[in-house]
mmCIF file of C-alpha atoms in Angstrom:
data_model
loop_
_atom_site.group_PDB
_atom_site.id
_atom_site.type_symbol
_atom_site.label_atom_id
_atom_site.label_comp_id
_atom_site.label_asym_id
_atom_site.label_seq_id
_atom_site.Cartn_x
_atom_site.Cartn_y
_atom_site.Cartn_z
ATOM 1 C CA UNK R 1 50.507 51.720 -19.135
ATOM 2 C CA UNK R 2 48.076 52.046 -16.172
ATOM 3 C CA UNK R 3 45.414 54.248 -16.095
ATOM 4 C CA UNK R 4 46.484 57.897 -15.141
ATOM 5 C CA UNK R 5 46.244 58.601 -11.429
ATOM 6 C CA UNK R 6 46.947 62.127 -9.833
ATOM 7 C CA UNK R 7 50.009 62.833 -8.305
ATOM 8 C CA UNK R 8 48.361 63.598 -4.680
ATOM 9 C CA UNK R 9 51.473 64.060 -2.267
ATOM 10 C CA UNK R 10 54.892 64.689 -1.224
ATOM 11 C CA UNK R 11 55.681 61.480 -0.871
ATOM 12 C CA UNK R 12 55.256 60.675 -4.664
ATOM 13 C CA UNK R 13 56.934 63.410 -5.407
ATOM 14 C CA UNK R 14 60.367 61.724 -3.584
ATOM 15 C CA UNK R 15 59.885 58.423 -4.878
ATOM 16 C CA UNK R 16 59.974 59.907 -8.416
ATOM 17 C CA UNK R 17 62.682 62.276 -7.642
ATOM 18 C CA UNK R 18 64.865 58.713 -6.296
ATOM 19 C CA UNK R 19 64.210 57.042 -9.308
ATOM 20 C CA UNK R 20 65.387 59.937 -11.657
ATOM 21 C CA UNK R 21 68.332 59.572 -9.673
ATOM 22 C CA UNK R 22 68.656 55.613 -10.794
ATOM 23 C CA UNK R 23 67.062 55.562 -13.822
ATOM 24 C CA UNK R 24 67.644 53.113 -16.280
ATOM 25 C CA UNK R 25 67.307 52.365 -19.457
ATOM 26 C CA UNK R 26 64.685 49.837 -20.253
ATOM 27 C CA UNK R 27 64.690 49.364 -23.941
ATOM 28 C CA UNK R 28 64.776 45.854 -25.442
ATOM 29 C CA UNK R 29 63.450 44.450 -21.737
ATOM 30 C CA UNK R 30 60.364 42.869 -20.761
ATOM 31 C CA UNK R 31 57.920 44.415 -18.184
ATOM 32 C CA UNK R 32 56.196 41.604 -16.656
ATOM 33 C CA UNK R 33 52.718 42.569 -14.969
ATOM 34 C CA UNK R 34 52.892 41.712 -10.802
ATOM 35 C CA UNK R 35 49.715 39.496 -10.245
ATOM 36 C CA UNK R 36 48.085 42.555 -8.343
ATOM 37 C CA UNK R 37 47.809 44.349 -11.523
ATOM 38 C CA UNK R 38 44.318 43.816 -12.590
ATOM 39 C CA UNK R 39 43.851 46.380 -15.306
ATOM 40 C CA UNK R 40 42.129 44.426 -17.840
ATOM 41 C CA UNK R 41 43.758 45.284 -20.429
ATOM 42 C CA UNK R 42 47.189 44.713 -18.841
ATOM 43 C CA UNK R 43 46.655 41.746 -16.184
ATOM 44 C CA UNK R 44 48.858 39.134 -16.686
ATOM 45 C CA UNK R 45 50.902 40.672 -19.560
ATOM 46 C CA UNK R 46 54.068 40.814 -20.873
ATOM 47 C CA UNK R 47 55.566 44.070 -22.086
ATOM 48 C CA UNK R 48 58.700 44.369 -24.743
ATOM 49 C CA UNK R 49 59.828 47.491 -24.673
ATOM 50 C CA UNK R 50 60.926 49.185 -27.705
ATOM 51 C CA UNK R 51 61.708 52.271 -26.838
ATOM 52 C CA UNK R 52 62.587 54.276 -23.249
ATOM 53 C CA UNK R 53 64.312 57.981 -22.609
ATOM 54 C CA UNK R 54 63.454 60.901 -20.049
ATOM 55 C CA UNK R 55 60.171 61.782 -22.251
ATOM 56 C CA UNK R 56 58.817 58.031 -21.560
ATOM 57 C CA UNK R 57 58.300 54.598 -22.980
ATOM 58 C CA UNK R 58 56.704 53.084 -25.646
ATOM 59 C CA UNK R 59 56.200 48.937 -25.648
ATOM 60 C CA UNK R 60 54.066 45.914 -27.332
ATOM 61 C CA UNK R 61 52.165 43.472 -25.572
ATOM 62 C CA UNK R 62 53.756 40.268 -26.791
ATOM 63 C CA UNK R 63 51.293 37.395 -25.310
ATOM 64 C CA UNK R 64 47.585 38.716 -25.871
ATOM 65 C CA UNK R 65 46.399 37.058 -29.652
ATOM 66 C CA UNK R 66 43.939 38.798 -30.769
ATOM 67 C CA UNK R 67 41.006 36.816 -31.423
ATOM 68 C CA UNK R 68 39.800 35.171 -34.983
ATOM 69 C CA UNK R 69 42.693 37.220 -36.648
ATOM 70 C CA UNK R 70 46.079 35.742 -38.033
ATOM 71 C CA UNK R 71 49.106 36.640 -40.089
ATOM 72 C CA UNK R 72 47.429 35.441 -43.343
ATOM 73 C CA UNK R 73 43.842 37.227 -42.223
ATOM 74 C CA UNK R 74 46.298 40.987 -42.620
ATOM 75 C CA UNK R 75 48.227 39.961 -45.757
ATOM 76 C CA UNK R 76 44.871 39.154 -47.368
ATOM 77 C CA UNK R 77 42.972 41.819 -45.801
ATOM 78 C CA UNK R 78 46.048 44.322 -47.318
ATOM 79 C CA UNK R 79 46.027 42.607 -50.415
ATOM 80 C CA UNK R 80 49.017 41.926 -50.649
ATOM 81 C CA UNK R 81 50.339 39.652 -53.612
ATOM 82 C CA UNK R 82 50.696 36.319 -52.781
ATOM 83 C CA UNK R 83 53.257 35.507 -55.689
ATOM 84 C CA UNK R 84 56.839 34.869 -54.353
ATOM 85 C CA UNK R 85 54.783 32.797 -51.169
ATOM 86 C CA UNK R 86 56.677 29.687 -50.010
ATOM 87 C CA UNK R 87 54.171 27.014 -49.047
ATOM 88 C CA UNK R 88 56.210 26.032 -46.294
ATOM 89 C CA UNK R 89 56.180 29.322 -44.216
ATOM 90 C CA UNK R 90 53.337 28.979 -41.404
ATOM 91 C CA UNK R 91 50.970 32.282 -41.443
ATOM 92 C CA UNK R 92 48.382 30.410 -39.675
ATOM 93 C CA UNK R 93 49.419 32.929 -36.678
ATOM 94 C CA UNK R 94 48.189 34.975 -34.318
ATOM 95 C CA UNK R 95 48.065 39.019 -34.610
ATOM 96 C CA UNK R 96 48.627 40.039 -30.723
ATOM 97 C CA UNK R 97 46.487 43.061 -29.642
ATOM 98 C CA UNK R 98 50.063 45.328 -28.625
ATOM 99 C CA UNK R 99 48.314 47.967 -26.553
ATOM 100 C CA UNK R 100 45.151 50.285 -26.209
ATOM 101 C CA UNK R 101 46.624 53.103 -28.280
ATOM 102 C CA UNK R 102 45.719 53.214 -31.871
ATOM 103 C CA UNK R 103 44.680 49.669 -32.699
ATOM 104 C CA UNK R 104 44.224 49.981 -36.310
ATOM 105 C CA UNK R 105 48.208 50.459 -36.538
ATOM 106 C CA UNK R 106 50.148 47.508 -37.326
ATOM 107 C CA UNK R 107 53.848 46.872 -35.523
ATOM 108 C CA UNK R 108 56.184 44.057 -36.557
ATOM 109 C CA UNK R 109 58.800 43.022 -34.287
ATOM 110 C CA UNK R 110 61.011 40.803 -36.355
ATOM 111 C CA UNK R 111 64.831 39.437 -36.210
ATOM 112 C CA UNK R 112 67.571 41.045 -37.462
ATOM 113 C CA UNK R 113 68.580 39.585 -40.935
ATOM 114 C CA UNK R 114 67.667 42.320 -42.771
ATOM 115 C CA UNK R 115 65.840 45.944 -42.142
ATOM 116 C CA UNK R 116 63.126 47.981 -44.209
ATOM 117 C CA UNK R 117 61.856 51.060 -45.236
ATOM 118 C CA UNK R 118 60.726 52.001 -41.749
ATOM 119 C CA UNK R 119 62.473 50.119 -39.094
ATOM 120 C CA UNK R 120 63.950 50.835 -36.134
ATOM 121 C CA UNK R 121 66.652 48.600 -34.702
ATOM 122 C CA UNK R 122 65.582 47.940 -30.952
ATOM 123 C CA UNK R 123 68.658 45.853 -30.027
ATOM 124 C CA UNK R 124 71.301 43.750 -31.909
ATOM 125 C CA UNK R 125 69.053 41.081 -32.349
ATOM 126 C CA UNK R 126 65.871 42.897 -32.671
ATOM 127 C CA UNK R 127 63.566 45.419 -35.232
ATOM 128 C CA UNK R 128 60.626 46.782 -35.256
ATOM 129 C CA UNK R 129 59.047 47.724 -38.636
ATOM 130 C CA UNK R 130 55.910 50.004 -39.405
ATOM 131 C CA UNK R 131 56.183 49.587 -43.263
ATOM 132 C CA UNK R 132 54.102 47.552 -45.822
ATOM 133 C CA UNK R 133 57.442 46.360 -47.360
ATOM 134 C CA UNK R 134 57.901 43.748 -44.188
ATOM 135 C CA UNK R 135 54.324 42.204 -44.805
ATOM 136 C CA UNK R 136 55.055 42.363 -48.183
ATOM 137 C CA UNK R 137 58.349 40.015 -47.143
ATOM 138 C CA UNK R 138 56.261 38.094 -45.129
ATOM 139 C CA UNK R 139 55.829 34.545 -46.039
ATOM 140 C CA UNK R 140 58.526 34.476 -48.882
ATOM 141 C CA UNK R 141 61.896 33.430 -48.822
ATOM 142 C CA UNK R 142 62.710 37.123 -47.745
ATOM 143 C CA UNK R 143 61.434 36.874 -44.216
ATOM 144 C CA UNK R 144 63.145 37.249 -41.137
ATOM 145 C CA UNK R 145 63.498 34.211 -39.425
ATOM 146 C CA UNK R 146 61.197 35.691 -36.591
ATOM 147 C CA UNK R 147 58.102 37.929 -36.549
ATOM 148 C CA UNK R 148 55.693 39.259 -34.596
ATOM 149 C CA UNK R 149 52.429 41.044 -35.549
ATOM 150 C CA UNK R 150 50.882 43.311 -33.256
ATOM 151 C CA UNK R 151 47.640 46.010 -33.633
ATOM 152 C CA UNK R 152 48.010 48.672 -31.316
ATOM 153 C CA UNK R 153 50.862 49.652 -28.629
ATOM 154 C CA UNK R 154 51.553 50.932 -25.064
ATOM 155 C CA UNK R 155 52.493 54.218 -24.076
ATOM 156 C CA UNK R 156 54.391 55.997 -20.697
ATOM 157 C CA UNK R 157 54.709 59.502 -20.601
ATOM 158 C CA UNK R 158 57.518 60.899 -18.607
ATOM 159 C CA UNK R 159 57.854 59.310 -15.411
ATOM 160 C CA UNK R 160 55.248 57.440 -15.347
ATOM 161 C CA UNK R 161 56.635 54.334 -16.263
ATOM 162 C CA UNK R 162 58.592 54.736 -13.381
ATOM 163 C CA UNK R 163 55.852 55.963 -10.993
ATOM 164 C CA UNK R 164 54.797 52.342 -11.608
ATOM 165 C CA UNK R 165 57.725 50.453 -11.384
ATOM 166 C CA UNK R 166 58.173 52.295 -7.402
ATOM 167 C CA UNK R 167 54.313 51.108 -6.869
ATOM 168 C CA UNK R 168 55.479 47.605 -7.896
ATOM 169 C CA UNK R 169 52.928 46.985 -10.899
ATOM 170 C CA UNK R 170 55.596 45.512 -13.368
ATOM 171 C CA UNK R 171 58.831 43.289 -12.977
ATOM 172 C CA UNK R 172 61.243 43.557 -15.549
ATOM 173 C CA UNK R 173 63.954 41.750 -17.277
ATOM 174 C CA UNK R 174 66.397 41.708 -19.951
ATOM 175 C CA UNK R 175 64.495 40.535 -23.225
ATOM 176 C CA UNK R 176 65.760 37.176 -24.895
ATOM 177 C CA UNK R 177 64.158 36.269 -28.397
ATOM 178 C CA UNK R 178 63.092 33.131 -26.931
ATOM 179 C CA UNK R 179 60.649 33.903 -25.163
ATOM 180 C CA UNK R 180 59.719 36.908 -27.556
ATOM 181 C CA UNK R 181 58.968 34.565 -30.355
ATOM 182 C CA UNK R 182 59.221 30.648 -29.780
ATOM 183 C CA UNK R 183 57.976 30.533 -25.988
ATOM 184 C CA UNK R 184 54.258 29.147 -26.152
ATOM 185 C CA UNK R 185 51.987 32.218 -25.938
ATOM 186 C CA UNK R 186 50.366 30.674 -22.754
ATOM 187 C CA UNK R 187 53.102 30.366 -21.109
ATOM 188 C CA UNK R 188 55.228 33.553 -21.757
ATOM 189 C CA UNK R 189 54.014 35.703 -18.282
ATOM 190 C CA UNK R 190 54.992 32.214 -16.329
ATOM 191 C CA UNK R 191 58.451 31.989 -18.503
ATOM 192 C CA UNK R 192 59.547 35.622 -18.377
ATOM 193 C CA UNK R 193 59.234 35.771 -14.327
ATOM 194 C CA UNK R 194 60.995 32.306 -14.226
ATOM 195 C CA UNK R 195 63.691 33.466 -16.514
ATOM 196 C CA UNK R 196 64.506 36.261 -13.420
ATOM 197 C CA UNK R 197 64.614 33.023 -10.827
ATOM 198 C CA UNK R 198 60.328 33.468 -9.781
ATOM 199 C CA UNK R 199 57.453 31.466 -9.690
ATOM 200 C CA UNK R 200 55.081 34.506 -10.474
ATOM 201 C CA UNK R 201 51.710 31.995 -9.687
ATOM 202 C CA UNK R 202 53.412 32.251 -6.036
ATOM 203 C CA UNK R 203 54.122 35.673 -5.429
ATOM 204 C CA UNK R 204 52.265 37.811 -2.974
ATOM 205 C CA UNK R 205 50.522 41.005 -4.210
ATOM 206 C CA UNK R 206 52.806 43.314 -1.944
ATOM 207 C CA UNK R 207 55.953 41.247 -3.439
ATOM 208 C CA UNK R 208 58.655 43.670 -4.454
ATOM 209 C CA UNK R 209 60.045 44.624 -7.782
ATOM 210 C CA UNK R 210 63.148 43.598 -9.690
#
C-alpha cells in the first residue's frame, strides 16, 4: 500500500479503466516491491496477499521481523498457559511487522492441518487465523506444521492496488509455502523475484511488471 496520491489526469483514468478490463485475482500471491519503491515502510518487501475483489486488497508483509519480539515474547505477553508445550517446538521466532494498519492486531498465517475459531482459508494450502485459540495451539502438539506471526497488515482500496501495479511498484507471483515459511527471511525479496526467472538486485527502476 503506497501512500495515497491524487488521481490528476485522463490518462490515469484509462490505465485504470484497462486494467478493470484484465483484472485478476491476486489472492494467495506475492507482491514483490520493484527496487524503485522506496516507501520505507514497503522498500524491499514482500507482500502475501490474503485477500483481493473489486472493493480492494488486503495482504501481510512476510519478511520484515519485528525487532526484540518473538513467538514466545506474545504467548507470554498473552498469558497464555504453557501446559500442553512440547519442548521441542522452536518459538524462539520472529513476529514480522505485517503492515502500517493497526499494529496492535495479531494475524497468523499458518498451514492447513486444521482451522479455528476465526480463520479464513486463503488457498488449499493456506489460513489465516485472528483467534486466541491458534496461539493457544501454538507450541503444542496441536500446531500446524507452519506459522507465521504478524502485528499489523496492508490495505488497497478499490483500484488502487492496481493503480500501482500499471505504475510498476510491485511484481507479483503465485505464492508457494516455501518461501512463505522456510525461505531465510533475508533472502525472501531475492527468492520470490527469482522464483518468476529475475535477478531483482539487477533490475532497472523503469523495469516492467509481471
Amino acid at each position: 500500500m503506497l501512500r495515497d496520491q491524487p488521481n490528476t489526469g485522463a490518462a490515469i483514468t484509462h490505465r485504470l479503466s484497462l486494467v478493470k478490463h484484465v483484472r485478476m485475482n491476486l489472492q494467495h500471491h506475492f507482491l514483490i516491491a520493484m527496487p524503485s519503491l522506496q516507501d520505507p515502510f514497503f522498500k524491499r518487501s514482500v507482500v502475501y496477499v490474503c485477500e483481493h475483489n473489486e472493493e480492494g486488497a488486503m495482504g501481510l508483509i512476510i519478511n520484515k521481523p519485528m525487532e526484540n519480539l518473538t513467538v514466545e515474547g506474545i504467548l507470554k505477553k498473552l498469558k497464555i498457559a504453557e501446559d500442553n508445550r512440547d519442548p521441542a517446538i522452536n518459538l524462539d521466532k520472529p513476529v514480522f511487522s505485517g503492515g502500517p494498519l493497526a499494529e496492535d492486531r495479531g494475524f497468523i498465517l499458518h498451514s492447513a492441518q486444521r482451522t479455528f475459531t476465526s480463520s479464513i482459508r486463503v488457498s488449499d494450502n493456506t489460513v489465516i487465523t485472528t483467534s486466541r485459540d491458534v496461539l493457544e495451539a501454538i507450541g503444542t502438539a496441536s500446531q500446524p506444521d507452519h506459522v507465521l506471526v504478524a502485528l499489523g497488515y496492508c490495505a488497497w482500496e478499490k483500484d488502487q492496488l492496481e493503480n500501482e501495479l500499471m505504475e510498476n511498484a510491485w511484481l507479483t507471483t503465485p505464492a508457494n509455502s516455501n518461501i512463505l515459511f522456510q525461505t531465510p527471511i533475508a533472502e525472501r525479496w531475492r527468492e520470490a523475484a527469482r522464483s518468476m526467472g529475475i535477478d531483482i538486485h539487477n533490475m532497472a527502476s523503469d523495469a516492467g511488471h509481471a
